[in-house]
Coordinates of C-alpha atoms and ligand atoms in Angstrom, one line a residue:
X1 CA -0.5 5.9 27.0
X2 CA 3.1 4.8 27.8
X3 CA 5.5 3.1 25.5
X4 CA 7.0 0.1 27.3
X5 CA 8.9 -1.8 24.6
X6 CA 6.4 -4.6 24.5
X7 CA 4.8 -6.9 22.0
X8 CA 1.1 -7.3 21.8
X9 CA -0.1 -10.8 21.4
X10 CA -3.9 -11.0 21.6
X11 CA -4.7 -9.3 24.9
X12 CA -1.3 -9.9 26.3
X13 CA 1.4 -7.1 26.3
X14 CA 4.8 -8.1 27.4
X15 CA 8.5 -7.6 26.9
X16 CA 9.8 -10.4 24.7
X17 CA 13.1 -12.2 25.3
X18 CA 14.7 -12.1 21.8
X19 CA 17.1 -9.4 22.8
X20 CA 16.9 -5.6 23.1
X21 CA 16.2 -3.5 20.0
X22 CA 15.9 0.3 19.9
X23 CA 14.0 2.8 17.8
X24 CA 16.3 5.5 16.3
X25 CA 15.7 9.3 16.3
X26 CA 15.6 10.1 12.5
X27 CA 17.2 13.5 12.9
X28 CA 20.2 12.4 15.0
X29 CA 20.5 8.7 14.6
X30 CA 20.5 8.3 18.5
X31 CA 18.8 5.4 20.2
X32 CA 15.5 6.2 21.8
X33 CA 14.2 4.7 25.0
X34 CA 12.8 2.3 26.0
X35 CA 14.5 -0.8 24.8
X36 CA 12.0 -3.1 22.9
X37 CA 12.1 -6.8 23.5
X38 CA 12.5 -8.6 20.1
X39 CA 10.1 -11.5 19.5
X40 CA 11.3 -15.1 19.7
X41 CA 10.0 -17.8 17.4
X42 CA 7.8 -18.9 20.3
X43 CA 6.1 -15.5 20.2
X44 CA 5.5 -15.8 16.5
X45 CA 4.1 -19.3 17.0
X46 CA 1.7 -18.0 19.7
X47 CA 0.5 -15.0 17.7
X48 CA -0.2 -17.1 14.6
X49 CA -1.9 -19.9 16.6
X50 CA -4.1 -17.4 18.3
X51 CA -5.0 -15.8 14.9
X52 CA -5.9 -19.2 13.5
X53 CA -8.0 -20.0 16.6
X54 CA -9.8 -16.6 16.2
X55 CA -10.4 -16.9 12.5
X56 CA -13.7 -18.9 12.4
X57 CA -15.3 -16.9 15.3
X58 CA -14.2 -13.6 13.8
X59 CA -15.2 -14.1 10.2
X60 CA -18.7 -15.3 11.2
X61 CA -19.5 -12.3 13.4
X62 CA -22.4 -10.2 12.1
X63 CA -21.2 -7.5 9.7
X64 CA -22.3 -4.8 12.1
X65 CA -20.1 -6.1 14.9
X66 CA -17.0 -6.2 12.7
X67 CA -17.8 -2.7 11.5
X68 CA -18.0 -1.5 15.1
X69 CA -14.6 -3.0 15.8
X70 CA -13.1 -1.0 12.9
X71 CA -14.8 2.2 14.1
X72 CA -13.5 1.6 17.6
X73 CA -9.9 1.3 16.3
X74 CA -10.4 4.6 14.5
X75 CA -11.6 6.2 17.7
X76 CA -8.8 4.7 19.8
X77 CA -6.2 6.2 17.4
X78 CA -7.8 9.6 17.7
X79 CA -7.9 9.2 21.5
X80 CA -4.1 8.6 21.5
X81 CA -3.8 12.3 21.1
X82 CA -0.5 14.2 20.7
X83 CA 1.6 11.4 22.2
X84 CA 1.2 9.4 18.9
X85 CA 2.3 12.2 16.5
X86 CA 5.1 13.4 18.8
X87 CA 6.6 9.9 19.0
X88 CA 6.1 9.4 15.2
X89 CA 7.8 12.7 14.6
X90 CA 10.8 11.7 16.7
X91 CA 11.1 8.3 15.0
X92 CA 10.6 9.3 11.4
X93 CA 11.5 13.0 11.2
X94 CA 8.1 13.6 9.4
X95 CA 6.7 17.0 10.4
X96 CA 3.8 17.1 12.9
X97 CA 1.2 18.6 10.6
X98 CA 1.9 15.8 8.0
X99 CA 1.6 13.2 10.8
X100 CA -1.7 14.7 12.0
X101 CA -3.0 14.5 8.4
X102 CA -1.8 11.0 8.2
X103 CA -3.6 10.1 11.4
X104 CA -6.9 11.5 9.9
X105 CA -6.3 9.5 6.7
X106 CA -5.8 6.3 8.8
X107 CA -9.0 7.0 10.7
X108 CA -10.8 7.8 7.4
X109 CA -9.5 4.5 5.9
X110 CA -10.8 2.5 8.9
X111 CA -14.2 4.2 8.7
X112 CA -14.4 3.5 4.9
X113 CA -13.8 -0.2 5.5
X114 CA -16.4 -0.1 8.4
X115 CA -19.0 1.3 6.0
X116 CA -18.0 -1.2 3.3
X117 CA -18.6 -4.1 5.8
X118 CA -22.0 -2.6 6.9
X119 CA -23.1 -2.1 3.3
X120 CA -22.7 -5.9 2.6
X121 CA -21.6 -5.6 -1.0
X122 CA -18.2 -7.1 0.1
X123 CA -20.0 -10.5 0.3
X124 CA -20.3 -10.4 -3.5
X125 CA -23.5 -12.5 -3.1
X126 CA -24.7 -14.2 -6.3
X127 CA -27.7 -16.5 -6.6
X128 CA -28.5 -18.6 -9.7
X129 CA -31.9 -20.2 -8.8
X130 CA -32.5 -23.9 -9.4
X131 CA -34.1 -24.8 -12.8
X132 CA -35.5 -28.3 -12.1
X133 CA -37.4 -28.3 -15.4
X134 CA -34.4 -27.5 -17.6
X135 CA -33.6 -30.0 -20.3
X136 CA -31.6 -32.0 -21.0
X137 CA -30.1 -31.4 -17.5
X138 CA -31.9 -29.6 -14.6
X139 CA -29.8 -26.8 -13.0
X140 CA -29.1 -27.1 -9.3
X141 CA -29.5 -24.1 -6.9
X142 CA -26.1 -22.3 -7.0
X143 CA -25.1 -19.5 -4.5
X144 CA -21.8 -17.7 -4.2
X145 CA -20.3 -15.5 -1.5
X146 CA -16.8 -14.5 -0.5
X147 CA -15.1 -15.4 2.7
X148 CA -11.8 -14.3 4.3
X149 CA -8.6 -16.1 3.3
X150 CA -7.4 -16.6 6.9
X151 CA -4.9 -14.9 9.1
X152 CA -2.9 -12.2 7.3
X153 CA 0.7 -11.1 8.0
X154 CA 1.2 -7.3 7.5
X155 CA 4.6 -5.7 7.2
X156 CA 4.3 -2.0 8.2
X157 CA 5.9 0.5 5.8
X158 CA 8.6 2.9 6.8
X159 CA 7.3 5.9 4.9
X160 CA 3.7 6.0 6.3
X161 CA 4.1 5.2 10.0
X162 CA 0.3 5.4 10.5
X163 CA -1.6 5.0 7.2
X164 CA 0.5 2.1 5.8
X165 CA 1.6 0.6 9.1
X166 CA 0.1 -1.2 12.2
X167 CA -3.5 0.0 11.6
X168 CA -3.0 1.1 8.0
X169 CA -4.7 0.0 4.8
X170 CA -3.5 -3.6 4.8
X171 CA -4.6 -4.2 8.3
X172 CA -8.0 -2.3 7.9
X173 CA -8.8 -4.2 4.7
X174 CA -7.8 -7.6 6.1
X175 CA -9.8 -7.1 9.3
X176 CA -12.8 -5.9 7.1
X177 CA -12.5 -9.1 5.1
X178 CA -12.8 -11.2 8.3
X179 CA -9.1 -12.1 8.5
X180 CA -7.2 -11.8 11.8
X181 CA -3.9 -9.9 11.4
X182 CA -0.4 -10.4 12.8
X183 CA 1.7 -7.2 12.1
X184 CA 5.5 -7.2 11.9
X185 CA 6.3 -3.7 13.1
X186 CA 8.7 -1.6 11.0
X187 CA 12.0 -1.2 12.9
X188 CA 12.1 2.5 12.1
X189 CA 9.0 3.4 14.2
X190 CA 8.7 0.9 17.0
X191 CA 7.2 3.2 19.6
X192 CA 4.6 4.5 17.2
X193 CA 3.8 0.9 16.4
X194 CA 3.4 -0.1 20.0
X195 CA 1.0 2.8 20.7
X196 CA -1.2 1.9 17.7
X197 CA -1.1 -1.8 18.6
X198 CA -2.3 -1.0 22.1
X199 CA -5.2 1.0 20.6
X200 CA -6.2 -1.9 18.4
X201 CA -6.0 -4.3 21.3
X202 CA -8.2 -2.0 23.4
X203 CA -10.8 -1.7 20.6
X204 CA -10.8 -5.5 20.3
X205 CA -11.5 -5.9 24.0
X206 CA -14.2 -3.1 24.1
X207 CA -16.1 -4.6 21.1
X208 CA -15.9 -8.2 22.2
X209 CA -13.6 -9.6 19.5
X210 CA -12.1 -13.0 19.9
X211 CA -8.6 -12.9 21.3
X212 CA -6.0 -13.4 18.5
X213 CA -7.9 -11.1 16.0
X214 CA -4.8 -8.9 16.2
X215 CA -1.2 -9.2 17.3
X216 CA 2.0 -7.3 16.7
X217 CA 5.5 -8.7 16.8
X218 CA 8.8 -7.0 16.2
X219 CA 12.2 -8.4 15.5
X220 CA 15.9 -7.9 15.5
X221 CA 16.7 -8.5 11.7
X222 CA 14.7 -10.4 9.1
X223 CA 14.3 -13.7 11.0
X224 CA 11.0 -12.8 12.6
X225 CA 9.4 -11.6 9.4
X226 CA 10.6 -14.8 7.7
X227 CA 9.1 -17.0 10.4
X228 CA 5.8 -15.2 10.2
X229 CA 5.5 -15.8 6.4
X230 CA 6.5 -19.4 6.8
X231 CA 3.9 -20.1 9.6
X232 CA 1.2 -22.5 8.3
X233 CA -1.6 -20.4 9.9
X234 CA -0.7 -17.4 7.7
X235 CA -2.8 -17.3 4.5
X236 CA -1.7 -14.0 2.9
X237 CA 0.9 -11.3 3.2
X238 CA 0.6 -7.5 2.8
X239 CA 3.9 -5.6 2.4
X240 CA 5.2 -2.2 1.4
X241 CA 8.9 -1.6 1.1
X242 CA 11.9 -2.5 -1.0
X243 CA 11.9 -4.7 -4.1
X244 CA 14.5 -6.9 -2.5
X245 CA 12.4 -7.4 0.7
X246 CA 9.1 -8.0 -1.2
X247 CA 10.7 -10.5 -3.5
X248 CA 12.4 -12.3 -0.6
X249 CA 9.0 -12.7 1.2
X250 CA 7.4 -13.8 -2.0
X251 CA 10.1 -16.6 -2.4
X252 CA 9.4 -17.8 1.1
X253 CA 5.6 -17.8 0.5
X254 CA 6.0 -19.7 -2.7
X255 CA 8.3 -22.3 -1.2
X256 CA 5.9 -23.2 1.6
X257 CA 4.2 -26.6 1.5
X258 CA 1.0 -24.5 1.0
X259 CA 2.0 -21.5 -1.1
X260 CA 0.2 -18.2 -0.2
X261 CA -0.2 -14.9 -2.0
X262 CA 2.1 -11.9 -1.2
X263 CA 0.7 -8.5 -2.0
X264 CA 3.9 -6.5 -2.1
X265 CA 4.1 -2.9 -3.1
X266 CA 7.7 -2.3 -4.0
X267 CA 9.2 0.2 -6.4
X268 CA 7.9 2.7 -8.9
X269 CA 9.4 5.8 -10.6
X270 CA 6.1 7.3 -11.7
X271 CA 6.8 8.8 -15.1
X272 CA 5.5 12.3 -15.9
X273 CA 5.1 13.0 -19.6
X274 CA 5.1 16.7 -20.8
X275 CA 3.3 17.1 -24.1
X276 CA 4.4 19.9 -26.5
X277 CA 1.5 22.3 -26.2
X278 CA 1.4 22.2 -22.4
X279 CA 5.2 22.5 -22.3
X280 CA 5.1 25.5 -24.5
X281 CA 2.2 27.3 -22.8
X282 CA 3.1 26.7 -19.1
X283 CA 6.4 24.9 -18.8
X284 CA 7.7 27.1 -16.0
X285 CA 4.5 26.6 -13.9
X286 CA 4.6 22.8 -14.5
X287 CA 8.3 22.9 -13.4
X288 CA 7.5 24.5 -10.1
X289 CA 4.6 22.2 -9.3
X290 CA 6.8 19.2 -10.3
X291 CA 9.6 20.2 -7.9
X292 CA 7.0 20.7 -5.1
X293 CA 5.7 17.2 -5.8
X294 CA 9.3 15.8 -6.0
X295 CA 10.4 17.2 -2.7
X296 CA 7.2 16.7 -0.7
X297 CA 8.0 14.6 2.4
X298 CA 11.7 14.4 1.4
X299 CA 10.5 12.5 -1.7
X300 CA 9.7 9.5 0.4
X301 CA 6.5 8.6 -1.4
X302 CA 6.0 5.5 -3.5
X303 CA 4.3 7.8 -6.0
X304 CA 7.2 10.3 -6.2
X305 CA 7.8 11.6 -9.7
X306 CA 11.2 10.1 -10.4
X307 CA 11.1 10.4 -14.2
X308 CA 10.1 13.2 -16.6
X309 CA 9.8 12.6 -20.3
X310 CA 9.5 15.3 -22.9
X311 CA 10.6 16.3 -26.5
X312 CA 13.7 18.4 -26.6
X313 CA 13.7 22.0 -27.8
X314 CA 13.5 25.6 -26.4
X315 CA 10.4 24.9 -24.4
X316 CA 12.0 21.8 -22.8
X317 CA 15.1 23.9 -22.0
X318 CA 13.0 26.5 -20.4
X319 CA 11.2 23.8 -18.3
X320 CA 14.6 22.5 -17.1
X321 CA 15.8 26.0 -16.2
X322 CA 12.6 26.7 -14.2
X323 CA 12.9 23.3 -12.5
X324 CA 16.6 24.0 -11.6
X325 CA 15.6 27.4 -10.2
X326 CA 12.9 25.9 -8.0
X327 CA 15.0 22.9 -6.9
X328 CA 18.1 24.9 -5.7
X329 CA 15.8 26.8 -3.3
X330 CA 14.5 23.6 -1.7
X331 CA 15.9 23.0 1.8
X332 CA 17.4 19.6 2.7
X333 CA 15.0 17.5 4.8
X334 CA 15.4 14.7 7.4
X335 CA 14.8 11.2 5.9
X336 CA 13.0 8.4 7.7
X337 CA 16.0 6.5 8.9
X338 CA 19.8 6.6 8.6
X339 CA 19.5 3.4 6.4
X340 CA 17.1 5.1 3.9
X341 CA 19.3 8.2 3.9
X342 CA 22.3 6.1 3.0
X343 CA 20.5 4.3 0.2
X344 CA 19.3 7.6 -1.2
X345 CA 22.8 9.1 -1.3
X346 CA 24.2 6.0 -2.9
X347 CA 21.3 6.0 -5.4
X348 CA 21.9 9.6 -6.6
X349 CA 25.6 9.0 -6.8
X350 CA 25.1 5.8 -8.9
X351 CA 22.7 7.6 -11.2
X352 CA 25.0 10.6 -11.7
X353 CA 27.9 8.4 -12.8
X354 CA 26.0 6.4 -15.5
X355 CA 26.9 7.0 -19.1
X356 CA 25.0 9.9 -20.7
X357 CA 23.6 11.2 -17.4
X358 CA 24.4 14.7 -16.1
X359 CA 23.5 16.3 -12.8
X360 CA 21.4 19.5 -13.5
X361 CA 21.0 20.7 -9.9
X362 CA 21.0 20.0 -6.2
X363 CA 18.9 21.4 -3.5
X364 CA 20.3 23.4 -0.5
X365 CA 23.1 21.6 1.4
X366 CA 22.3 19.4 4.4
X367 CA 22.8 20.7 7.9
X368 CA 21.8 17.6 9.7
X369 CA 23.4 14.2 9.4
X370 CA 20.5 12.4 7.7
X371 CA 19.0 15.1 5.6
X372 CA 18.3 14.5 1.9
X373 CA 19.6 17.0 -0.7
X374 CA 17.1 17.1 -3.6
X375 CA 18.6 16.2 -7.0
X376 CA 17.7 16.7 -10.6
X377 CA 19.5 14.8 -13.4
X378 CA 19.2 14.8 -17.2
X379 CA 19.8 12.3 -19.9
X380 CA 18.7 11.6 -23.5
X381 CA 16.4 8.9 -24.7
X382 CA 19.1 7.0 -26.4
X383 CA 21.2 6.7 -23.2
X384 CA 18.1 5.8 -21.2
X385 CA 17.0 3.1 -23.6
X386 CA 20.6 1.6 -23.5
X387 CA 20.8 1.3 -19.7
X388 CA 18.1 -0.5 -17.8
X389 CA 19.6 0.5 -14.4
X390 CA 18.4 4.1 -15.1
X391 CA 14.9 2.8 -14.3
X392 CA 15.8 1.7 -10.8
X393 CA 14.0 3.5 -8.0
X394 CA 16.0 6.1 -6.0
X395 CA 13.8 6.5 -3.0
X396 CA 13.9 10.2 -2.1
X397 CA 13.8 13.6 -3.7
X398 CA 15.6 12.8 -7.0
X399 CA 14.3 12.8 -10.5
X400 CA 15.7 12.0 -14.0
X401 CA 14.6 14.2 -16.9
X402 CA 14.7 12.5 -20.4
X403 CA 15.1 14.5 -23.5
X404 CA 13.6 12.8 -26.6
X405 CA 14.2 13.7 -30.2
X406 CA 10.6 13.4 -31.2
X407 CA 7.2 11.9 -30.2
X408 CA 8.1 8.4 -31.5
X409 CA 11.2 8.3 -29.4
X410 CA 9.2 9.5 -26.4
X411 CA 6.7 6.8 -27.0
X412 CA 9.5 4.2 -27.3
X413 CA 10.8 5.3 -23.8
X414 CA 7.3 4.8 -22.3
X415 CA 6.9 1.4 -24.0
X416 CA 10.3 0.3 -22.5
X417 CA 9.3 1.2 -19.0
X418 CA 8.5 -1.6 -16.5
X419 CA 5.3 -1.5 -14.3
X420 CA 4.4 1.7 -12.4
X421 CA 2.0 2.8 -9.7
X422 CA 1.2 5.9 -11.7
X423 CA 1.7 7.6 -15.1
X424 CA 1.1 11.3 -15.4
X425 CA 0.4 13.4 -18.6
X426 CA 0.6 17.2 -18.7
X427 CA -1.4 18.3 -21.7
X428 CA -3.3 21.2 -23.2
X429 CA -6.2 20.9 -25.8
X430 CA -3.8 20.8 -28.7
X431 CA -2.1 17.7 -27.2
X432 CA -5.2 15.5 -27.2
X433 CA -4.3 13.6 -30.4
X434 CA -0.9 12.7 -29.0
X435 CA -2.3 11.8 -25.6
X436 CA -4.8 9.4 -27.3
X437 CA -1.8 7.6 -28.9
X438 CA -0.1 7.2 -25.5
X439 CA -3.0 6.2 -23.4
X440 CA -3.1 2.5 -24.4
X441 CA 0.6 2.3 -23.5
X442 CA 0.1 4.0 -20.2
X443 CA -2.8 1.8 -19.3
X444 CA -0.5 -1.2 -19.7
X445 CA 2.2 0.3 -17.6
X446 CA 0.4 1.8 -14.6
X447 CA -2.3 1.3 -12.1
X448 CA -3.3 4.9 -12.1
X449 CA -3.1 7.3 -15.1
X450 CA -3.6 11.0 -14.3
X451 CA -3.8 14.2 -16.3
X452 CA -2.6 17.7 -15.4
X453 CA -1.7 16.9 -11.8
X454 CA 1.1 15.2 -10.0
X455 CA 1.1 11.6 -8.6
X456 CA 1.9 12.3 -4.9
X457 CA -1.3 12.4 -2.9
X458 CA -3.3 9.2 -3.0
X459 CA -7.0 9.5 -2.3
X460 CA -8.6 6.8 -0.2
X461 CA -11.9 6.1 -2.1
X462 CA -13.9 3.6 -4.0
X463 CA -12.2 4.2 -7.4
X464 CA -8.6 4.5 -6.3
X465 CA -6.0 2.0 -7.6
X466 CA -2.7 2.0 -5.8
X467 CA -1.1 -0.9 -7.6
X468 CA 0.3 -1.7 -11.0
X469 CA 2.4 -4.3 -13.0
X470 CA 5.7 -5.6 -11.6
X471 CA 7.9 -4.2 -10.0
X472 CA 5.5 -1.6 -8.7
X473 CA 3.6 -4.5 -7.1
X474 CA 3.8 -8.3 -7.0
X475 CA 0.2 -8.6 -8.3
X476 CA -1.2 -6.1 -10.7
X477 CA -4.8 -7.3 -10.3
X478 CA -5.2 -5.6 -6.9
X479 CA -4.8 -2.3 -5.1
X480 CA -3.4 -1.6 -1.6
X481 CA -5.4 1.7 -1.2
X482 CA -9.1 2.2 -1.5
X483 CA -12.2 0.1 -1.1
X484 CA -11.1 -2.6 -3.6
X485 CA -8.1 -3.4 -1.3
X486 CA -10.5 -5.8 0.6
X487 CA -10.6 -8.1 -2.5
X488 CA -7.0 -9.2 -1.9
X489 CA -8.1 -11.1 1.3
X490 CA -11.3 -12.7 0.1
X491 CA -12.0 -15.8 -2.0
X492 CA -15.3 -17.1 -3.5
X493 CA -17.2 -20.1 -2.2
X494 CA -20.1 -21.7 -4.2
X495 CA -22.9 -23.4 -2.3
X496 CA -24.7 -25.9 -4.4
X497 CA -28.2 -27.1 -3.3
X498 CA -27.5 -26.2 0.4
X499 CA -30.7 -26.0 2.5
X500 CA -31.7 -22.4 3.2
X501 CA -31.3 -22.8 7.0
X502 CA -27.7 -23.9 6.5
X503 CA -26.8 -21.1 4.2
X504 CA -24.9 -18.0 5.4
X505 CA -27.3 -15.2 6.0
X506 CA -26.0 -13.3 2.9
X507 CA -27.4 -16.0 0.7
X508 CA -30.6 -16.9 2.5
X509 CA -33.8 -16.5 0.6
X510 CA -35.3 -13.7 2.8
X511 CA -32.1 -11.6 2.5
X512 CA -32.3 -10.7 6.3
X513 CA -29.9 -7.7 6.0
X514 CA -31.2 -6.4 2.6
X515 CA -27.8 -6.5 0.9
X516 CA -27.3 -6.1 -2.8
X517 CA -27.1 -9.5 -4.6
X518 CA -26.9 -10.6 -8.2
X519 CA -30.0 -12.8 -8.5
X520 CA -30.3 -14.6 -11.8
X521 CA -28.2 -11.9 -13.4
X522 CA -30.1 -8.9 -11.9
X523 CA -28.6 -6.7 -9.1
X524 CA -31.3 -6.5 -6.5
X525 CA -31.8 -6.1 -2.7
X526 CA -35.0 -8.2 -2.6
X527 CA -35.7 -11.5 -1.2
X528 CA -34.9 -14.5 -3.4
X529 CA -36.8 -17.7 -3.9
Ligands
NAP1 P1 12.5 -2.9 3.5 O1 13.9 -2.9 3.8 O2 12.0 -3.7 2.4 O3 11.8 -3.3 4.9 C1 10.4 -3.4 5.0 C2 10.0 -4.4 6.0 O4 10.2 -5.7 5.5 C3 10.8 -4.3 7.3 O5 9.9 -4.7 8.4 C4 11.8 -5.4 7.1 O6 12.3 -5.9 8.4 C5 11.1 -6.4 6.3 N1 12.0 -7.2 5.5 C6 12.8 -6.7 4.5 N2 13.4 -7.7 3.9 C7 13.1 -8.8 4.5 C8 13.4 -10.2 4.3 N3 14.3 -10.6 3.4 N4 12.8 -11.1 5.1 C9 12.0 -10.7 6.1 N5 11.6 -9.4 6.3 C10 12.2 -8.5 5.5 O7 12.0 -1.4 3.3 P2 12.2 0.0 4.1 O8 13.0 -0.3 5.3 O9 10.9 0.6 4.2 O10 13.0 0.9 3.1 C11 14.1 0.5 2.4 C12 13.9 0.8 1.0 O11 12.7 0.4 0.5 C13 13.9 2.3 0.6 O12 15.2 2.8 0.5 C14 13.2 2.3 -0.7 O13 14.0 2.0 -1.7 C15 12.2 1.2 -0.5 N6 10.8 1.6 -0.2 C16 9.9 1.7 -1.2 C17 8.6 2.1 -0.9 C18 7.6 2.2 -1.9 O14 6.4 2.4 -1.6 N7 7.9 2.0 -3.2 C19 8.2 2.5 0.4 C20 9.2 2.4 1.4 C21 10.5 1.9 1.1 P3 13.7 -5.5 9.0 O15 14.0 -4.1 8.6 O16 13.4 -5.7 10.5 O17 14.7 -6.5 8.5

């Protein structure tokens, strides 16, 4: 499939007239061909209007047909073959094997949502049968199911050009919920985005979806994204990126005549707590695994371990020495874009000059213009507690190690932290009593609490939570990875005393698709009265 620099609006692919924009080669910073036509406000209007027109037809399709659409997108992404990963490699600098893995994750994610749609539990069907004899008041027949919110705007992420981008988790979960999607392509992988958008458009055509179920726009600067969030047809936003960007979109969404939810995943430093017994018994091994996690993918993961907290002493010093030894051997790696590289260098510089912070080690020097040199910094709990800016995310392979005088101080540091996607505890059996004291704090701080592992590597499954309190996300009640991500784009509707033939199939008495329903408080797949 050829990259032509085009927008995809419904089934129409064309070069837009908002001026030329170029994708950039991550390694060299050079412009890549072809030029892409940036969208105009008319293009945004057309994409959103088509999405609104498609909404009722799309959301009322049989579950099986919507599931087939999701499966067809997965297959179309596989069918793109090497052209997809080669272009993504050029645009993002991510290694080909990682991108191949990410493609399979994207495909797996789409299939997970297809199976979720087929299984029917997403309807959340509930039936409270009428009680005409009840006194003093009879109870009417009450039935609940969930429907899609409406067209969703998705902002592709820079750090997952496939799994969190055009056909990523936000798009897959919104389409599964019955919501048409308009994607704003991330400027750092425009060609990759076009290829995937074409694959989705083909899947939509092959499976007979209404036109407008999917569109992709791209822009020159922030105006197109702003116009998308302002458009009255858009009913929710999915975003992964900077805190500044997520908050700006949230402000726009809240200032609309009809405010809408913005599900933004923004910044997290993912604390790793080293408890004393584990630190004493296997500090050096933990240090090596930590440095591997820190430098994976040039540290460009939202779950990157940017903070380590432990009690000072010889075991802590040994941990730091082993971490330094591992880190100085790590080669510099190309970052996703010159902009992200610049932000990383400034972030490390800023951190290193804060009061009470010392740089412990740097990785091997860069040989390319946009390569990140890994960095390890150290501070003490007192300095950390006195300077809120030490909590700011430095996106890339940099981490700050905090030495605490004792367990109480360590706990104080954790209590002071703002919201996180993850919190990790390294522990051995003798640490269980301390871990039990920390757990209530960690539950309040993070969407995922993990033991004896590292936070990078997010499983796409039913139990996964990739979310957390602000600023890790704008809404701690949800997740952007895993089956529950569909909940963001659904809302409940109650049907009171509606005749059976007028009810949606999920709520009809004979339960034609045999889905799970809560009938008078019991979870059953039977027919109802
Ligand atoms: P970004 O600058 O927030 O951009 C993400 C997307 O949002 C882009 O499509 C961007 O469009 C758009 N956007 C940003 N601000 C906007 C605004 N005010 N109005 C409308 N649209 C807006 O994020 P990024 O380019 O991916 O990376 C920059 C930084 O984000 C990184 O250095 C890192 O700190 C952070 N980041 C965090 C995570 C995480 O998961 N925690 C992941 C990726 C990045 P344009 O670029 O076209 O303006």
